[in-house]
Amino acid sequence: TTSHRKDCFQDLKLVVPTEAASGPAGVPSALRALLTPERMTGDEQYQCDVCAKKTDATRGVQLRRLPAILTLQLKRFRYEPRTGQRHKISTSFDFPTRIDMGEYVQGDDDDGSDPSLPYELYAVLVHQGSASFGHYYALIQDVARGEWFEFNDATVKPIKASELKRAVGGEN
């Protein structure tokens, strides 16, 4: 039995690995991981209402359309049930300032062509601190002038591209 459910979204939650794997962690690899179907077997079997029993299954996410403004949320906090503790994940994560989302979308009228869906980074919310406490500030681009600014409480100051790269950990 195959079932589908449509769901509207504004943001995609991307997993940040707890340790550097065999290659750089970043938006493209996290998007591929999000869109890779998951096998549900053993204790994770799916309860099929049609079959009236648990069965092996595959579940996954397919992007059909994207919003005009797409938010990518990095899952930098994890909960450890064994200890009851929250931990912040500080693994380096590449975050490009431009990305073509076309390769990640399977359109409703997919004719096999790969349409270009360019997105450009224009704002970043940054967390400083640990999983227990911290402070958020924003880096926002003046799109008309192409200049970046740091908004930190009552302070607004221009930043250089190198500071943006340091904050988001990616390419410019």
mmCIF file of C-alpha atoms in Angstrom, residues 30-168:
data_model
loop_
_atom_site.group_PDB
_atom_site.id
_atom_site.type_symbol
_atom_site.label_atom_id
_atom_site.label_comp_id
_atom_site.label_asym_id
_atom_site.label_seq_id
_atom_site.Cartn_x
_atom_site.Cartn_y
_atom_site.Cartn_z
ATOM 1 C CA ALA A 30 21.987 17.721 4.556
ATOM 2 C CA LEU A 31 19.343 18.248 1.847
ATOM 3 C CA ARG A 32 20.251 14.910 0.251
ATOM 4 C CA ALA A 33 19.999 13.216 3.675
ATOM 5 C CA LEU A 34 16.593 14.824 4.304
ATOM 6 C CA LEU A 35 15.319 13.547 0.946
ATOM 7 C CA THR A 36 16.759 10.017 1.208
ATOM 8 C CA PRO A 37 13.961 7.506 1.891
ATOM 9 C CA GLU A 38 14.166 5.690 5.220
ATOM 10 C CA ARG A 39 13.633 1.936 5.560
ATOM 11 C CA MET A 40 11.366 1.024 8.459
ATOM 12 C CA THR A 41 12.127 -2.554 9.563
ATOM 13 C CA GLY A 42 12.328 -4.569 12.784
ATOM 14 C CA ASP A 43 11.058 -2.549 15.762
ATOM 15 C CA GLU A 44 10.482 0.408 13.418
ATOM 16 C CA GLN A 45 7.968 -1.389 11.166
ATOM 17 C CA TYR A 46 4.962 0.596 9.935
ATOM 18 C CA GLN A 47 1.446 -0.252 11.162
ATOM 19 C CA CYS A 48 -0.477 -0.647 7.889
ATOM 20 C CA ASP A 49 -4.198 0.087 8.236
ATOM 21 C CA VAL A 50 -4.971 -1.717 4.961
ATOM 22 C CA CYS A 51 -2.989 -4.865 5.881
ATOM 23 C CA ALA A 52 -4.001 -4.621 9.562
ATOM 24 C CA LYS A 53 -0.480 -5.574 10.651
ATOM 25 C CA LYS A 54 3.035 -4.238 11.014
ATOM 26 C CA THR A 55 5.086 -4.416 7.851
ATOM 27 C CA ASP A 56 8.417 -3.296 6.432
ATOM 28 C CA ALA A 57 8.016 0.061 4.744
ATOM 29 C CA THR A 58 9.823 2.983 3.183
ATOM 30 C CA ARG A 59 9.035 6.544 4.151
ATOM 31 C CA GLY A 60 10.440 9.744 2.801
ATOM 32 C CA VAL A 61 10.032 13.377 1.873
ATOM 33 C CA GLN A 62 9.692 14.751 -1.645
ATOM 34 C CA LEU A 63 9.786 18.455 -2.365
ATOM 35 C CA ARG A 64 7.203 19.365 -5.012
ATOM 36 C CA ARG A 65 7.253 23.172 -4.785
ATOM 37 C CA LEU A 66 9.269 25.657 -2.782
ATOM 38 C CA PRO A 67 8.116 28.883 -1.139
ATOM 39 C CA ALA A 68 9.367 32.236 -2.422
ATOM 40 C CA ILE A 69 11.306 32.670 0.823
ATOM 41 C CA LEU A 70 12.844 29.439 2.068
ATOM 42 C CA THR A 71 14.157 29.100 5.602
ATOM 43 C CA LEU A 72 16.785 26.459 6.304
ATOM 44 C CA GLN A 73 16.914 25.605 9.986
ATOM 45 C CA LEU A 74 20.026 23.844 11.226
ATOM 46 C CA LYS A 75 19.331 21.315 13.959
ATOM 47 C CA ARG A 76 22.291 22.238 16.172
ATOM 48 C CA PHE A 77 20.776 20.972 19.410
ATOM 49 C CA ARG A 78 20.163 17.384 20.364
ATOM 50 C CA TYR A 79 18.576 15.770 23.387
ATOM 51 C CA GLU A 80 20.282 12.807 25.011
ATOM 52 C CA PRO A 81 17.454 10.735 26.581
ATOM 53 C CA ARG A 82 19.891 8.558 28.550
ATOM 54 C CA THR A 83 21.241 11.544 30.506
ATOM 55 C CA GLY A 84 18.320 13.954 30.113
ATOM 56 C CA GLN A 85 20.750 16.573 28.784
ATOM 57 C CA ARG A 86 20.608 18.910 25.794
ATOM 58 C CA HIS A 87 23.796 19.372 23.787
ATOM 59 C CA LYS A 88 24.808 21.942 21.200
ATOM 60 C CA ILE A 89 26.351 20.539 18.021
ATOM 61 C CA SER A 90 29.268 22.714 16.917
ATOM 62 C CA THR A 91 30.351 20.703 13.871
ATOM 63 C CA SER A 92 31.550 22.890 10.994
ATOM 64 C CA PHE A 93 28.779 23.238 8.419
ATOM 65 C CA ASP A 94 29.243 24.722 4.915
ATOM 66 C CA PHE A 95 26.507 27.184 4.018
ATOM 67 C CA PRO A 96 26.684 28.642 0.498
ATOM 68 C CA THR A 97 25.405 32.159 -0.136
ATOM 69 C CA ARG A 98 23.790 30.923 -3.382
ATOM 70 C CA ILE A 99 22.175 27.567 -4.090
ATOM 71 C CA ASP A 100 20.141 26.111 -6.943
ATOM 72 C CA MET A 101 17.351 24.084 -5.343
ATOM 73 C CA GLY A 102 16.227 22.659 -8.716
ATOM 74 C CA GLU A 103 17.973 19.338 -8.164
ATOM 75 C CA TYR A 104 16.091 18.772 -4.900
ATOM 76 C CA VAL A 105 12.573 19.361 -6.236
ATOM 77 C CA GLN A 106 10.322 16.868 -7.995
ATOM 78 C CA GLY A 107 7.622 19.114 -9.452
ATOM 79 C CA ASP A 108 3.951 18.168 -9.689
ATOM 80 C CA ASP A 109 4.259 18.310 -13.476
ATOM 81 C CA ASP A 110 7.729 16.779 -13.578
ATOM 82 C CA ASP A 111 8.611 16.238 -17.235
ATOM 83 C CA GLY A 112 12.155 15.080 -16.498
ATOM 84 C CA SER A 113 13.737 18.490 -17.054
ATOM 85 C CA ASP A 114 15.757 20.153 -14.310
ATOM 86 C CA PRO A 115 14.425 23.677 -13.800
ATOM 87 C CA SER A 116 16.702 26.187 -12.141
ATOM 88 C CA LEU A 117 15.466 27.347 -8.729
ATOM 89 C CA PRO A 118 18.097 29.810 -7.518
ATOM 90 C CA TYR A 119 18.025 31.032 -3.921
ATOM 91 C CA GLU A 120 20.317 33.615 -2.379
ATOM 92 C CA LEU A 121 21.191 33.914 1.290
ATOM 93 C CA TYR A 122 20.171 37.261 2.720
ATOM 94 C CA ALA A 123 19.755 36.637 6.447
ATOM 95 C CA VAL A 124 21.251 34.370 9.100
ATOM 96 C CA LEU A 125 20.219 33.897 12.711
ATOM 97 C CA VAL A 126 23.269 32.980 14.811
ATOM 98 C CA HIS A 127 23.304 31.407 18.289
ATOM 99 C CA GLN A 128 26.206 32.077 20.639
ATOM 100 C CA GLY A 129 26.478 29.991 23.772
ATOM 101 C CA SER A 130 25.634 26.488 24.888
ATOM 102 C CA ALA A 131 22.507 24.350 24.788
ATOM 103 C CA SER A 132 21.597 25.649 28.261
ATOM 104 C CA PHE A 133 21.913 29.353 27.625
ATOM 105 C CA GLY A 134 22.967 31.732 24.926
ATOM 106 C CA HIS A 135 22.261 34.742 22.829
ATOM 107 C CA TYR A 136 20.906 35.161 19.304
ATOM 108 C CA TYR A 137 21.891 37.848 16.822
ATOM 109 C CA ALA A 138 21.162 38.332 13.120
ATOM 110 C CA LEU A 139 23.271 38.949 10.028
ATOM 111 C CA ILE A 140 21.172 40.615 7.335
ATOM 112 C CA GLN A 141 22.049 41.760 3.845
ATOM 113 C CA ASP A 142 20.974 45.090 2.394
ATOM 114 C CA VAL A 143 20.034 43.427 -0.896
ATOM 115 C CA ALA A 144 19.966 46.687 -2.879
ATOM 116 C CA ARG A 145 23.571 47.504 -1.908
ATOM 117 C CA GLY A 146 24.897 43.978 -1.366
ATOM 118 C CA GLU A 147 26.261 44.914 2.057
ATOM 119 C CA TRP A 148 25.925 42.808 5.210
ATOM 120 C CA PHE A 149 25.141 44.040 8.712
ATOM 121 C CA GLU A 150 25.159 42.504 12.172
ATOM 122 C CA PHE A 151 22.060 43.218 14.267
ATOM 123 C CA ASN A 152 22.921 42.501 17.902
ATOM 124 C CA ASP A 153 20.409 43.873 20.413
ATOM 125 C CA ALA A 154 20.527 47.683 20.043
ATOM 126 C CA THR A 155 23.715 47.617 17.935
ATOM 127 C CA VAL A 156 23.848 47.525 14.139
ATOM 128 C CA LYS A 157 27.226 47.436 12.423
ATOM 129 C CA PRO A 158 28.487 46.605 8.932
ATOM 130 C CA ILE A 159 30.426 43.359 8.541
ATOM 131 C CA LYS A 160 32.861 42.118 5.914
ATOM 132 C CA ALA A 161 32.364 39.051 3.738
ATOM 133 C CA SER A 162 35.035 37.240 5.785
ATOM 134 C CA GLU A 163 32.959 37.781 8.951
ATOM 135 C CA LEU A 164 29.874 36.395 7.208
ATOM 136 C CA LYS A 165 31.851 33.355 6.085
ATOM 137 C CA ARG A 166 33.111 32.797 9.640
ATOM 138 C CA ALA A 167 29.575 33.052 11.049
ATOM 139 C CA VAL A 168 27.882 30.733 8.552
#
